[in-house]
PDB file of C-alpha atoms in Angstrom:
ATOM      1  CA  UNK A  21       2.152  18.523  -1.811  1.00 63.00           C
ATOM      2  CA  UNK A  22      -1.024  17.931  -2.688  1.00 68.00           C
ATOM      3  CA  UNK A  23      -0.192  14.009  -3.390  1.00 76.00           C
ATOM      4  CA  UNK A  24       1.518  14.408   0.091  1.00 75.00           C
ATOM      5  CA  UNK A  25      -2.004  15.076   1.566  1.00 74.00           C
ATOM      6  CA  UNK A  26      -3.464  12.479  -0.123  1.00 80.00           C
ATOM      7  CA  UNK A  27      -1.207   9.920   1.349  1.00 81.00           C
ATOM      8  CA  UNK A  28      -1.974  11.556   4.837  1.00 77.00           C
ATOM      9  CA  UNK A  29      -5.512  10.800   4.056  1.00 78.00           C
ATOM     10  CA  UNK A  30      -4.661   7.260   3.530  1.00 82.00           C
ATOM     11  CA  UNK A  31      -2.603   7.160   6.341  1.00 83.00           C
ATOM     12  CA  UNK A  32      -5.267   8.649   8.660  1.00 79.00           C
ATOM     13  CA  UNK A  33      -8.016   6.427   7.542  1.00 82.00           C
ATOM     14  CA  UNK A  34      -5.358   3.185   8.162  1.00 84.00           C
ATOM     15  CA  UNK A  35      -4.806   4.749  11.903  1.00 80.00           C
ATOM     16  CA  UNK A  36      -8.451   4.986  12.164  1.00 80.00           C
ATOM     17  CA  UNK A  37      -9.291   1.460  11.366  1.00 83.00           C
ATOM     18  CA  UNK A  38      -6.150   0.013  13.448  1.00 83.00           C
ATOM     19  CA  UNK A  39      -7.205   2.134  16.281  1.00 78.00           C
ATOM     20  CA  UNK A  40     -10.541   0.706  16.129  1.00 77.00           C
ATOM     21  CA  UNK A  41      -9.401  -2.938  15.832  1.00 78.00           C
ATOM     22  CA  UNK A  42      -7.040  -1.945  18.714  1.00 74.00           C
ATOM     23  CA  UNK A  43     -10.059  -0.835  20.938  1.00 69.00           C
ATOM     24  CA  UNK A  44     -12.076  -3.904  20.294  1.00 69.00           C
ATOM     25  CA  UNK A  45      -9.005  -6.236  21.558  1.00 69.00           C
ATOM     26  CA  UNK A  46      -7.836  -3.894  24.289  1.00 65.00           C
ATOM     27  CA  UNK A  47     -11.015  -2.127  25.759  1.00 64.00           C
ATOM     28  CA  UNK A  48      -9.291  -0.153  28.707  1.00 62.00           C
ATOM     29  CA  UNK A  49      -6.637   1.865  26.627  1.00 63.00           C
ATOM     30  CA  UNK A  50      -7.883   5.340  26.119  1.00 69.00           C
ATOM     31  CA  UNK A  51      -4.474   6.612  25.793  1.00 70.00           C
ATOM     32  CA  UNK A  52      -3.348   5.092  22.899  1.00 73.00           C
ATOM     33  CA  UNK A  53      -6.727   6.563  21.355  1.00 74.00           C
ATOM     34  CA  UNK A  54      -5.845  10.082  22.715  1.00 77.00           C
ATOM     35  CA  UNK A  55      -2.225   9.734  20.924  1.00 80.00           C
ATOM     36  CA  UNK A  56      -3.852   8.490  17.335  1.00 79.00           C
ATOM     37  CA  UNK A  57      -6.306  11.597  17.530  1.00 83.00           C
ATOM     38  CA  UNK A  58      -3.524  13.858  18.234  1.00 85.00           C
ATOM     39  CA  UNK A  59      -1.380  12.399  15.744  1.00 84.00           C
ATOM     40  CA  UNK A  60      -4.195  13.075  13.565  1.00 82.00           C
ATOM     41  CA  UNK A  61      -4.910  16.592  14.165  1.00 86.00           C
ATOM     42  CA  UNK A  62      -1.154  17.445  13.639  1.00 86.00           C
ATOM     43  CA  UNK A  63      -0.805  15.590  10.591  1.00 83.00           C
ATOM     44  CA  UNK A  64      -4.416  17.429   9.178  1.00 84.00           C
ATOM     45  CA  UNK A  65      -2.724  20.904   9.927  1.00 85.00           C
ATOM     46  CA  UNK A  66       0.565  19.897   8.699  1.00 83.00           C
ATOM     47  CA  UNK A  67      -1.508  19.174   5.321  1.00 78.00           C
ATOM     48  CA  UNK A  68      -3.275  22.077   5.568  1.00 82.00           C
ATOM     49  CA  UNK A  69       0.160  24.127   5.902  1.00 86.00           C
ATOM     50  CA  UNK A  70       1.388  22.490   3.096  1.00 82.00           C
ATOM     51  CA  UNK A  71      -1.219  23.411   0.671  1.00 80.00           C
ATOM     52  CA  UNK A  72      -1.250  27.359   2.111  1.00 85.00           C
ATOM     53  CA  UNK A  73       2.426  27.267   1.461  1.00 84.00           C
ATOM     54  CA  UNK A  74       2.074  25.836  -2.130  1.00 82.00           C
ATOM     55  CA  UNK A  75      -0.933  28.038  -3.052  1.00 85.00           C
ATOM     56  CA  UNK A  76       1.379  31.069  -1.888  1.00 85.00           C
ATOM     57  CA  UNK A  77       4.361  29.842  -4.300  1.00 84.00           C
ATOM     58  CA  UNK A  78       1.872  29.530  -7.031  1.00 83.00           C
ATOM     59  CA  UNK A  79       0.746  32.837  -6.493  1.00 80.00           C
ATOM     60  CA  UNK A  80       4.322  34.438  -6.762  1.00 70.00           C
TER      61      UNK A  80
END
């Protein structure tokens, strides 16, 4: 799961870079930005949740 989170962090960075480039080229699209940030939040919470579940399983 922690590896999964590392992958999500990497994915996040790529997404942020990608959205920055897209924003440079297409200045008007704010919806795209919004979608990226929503996706980012979902992935981050998923990651935290998976870590919590993993820790929970280890403690049992």
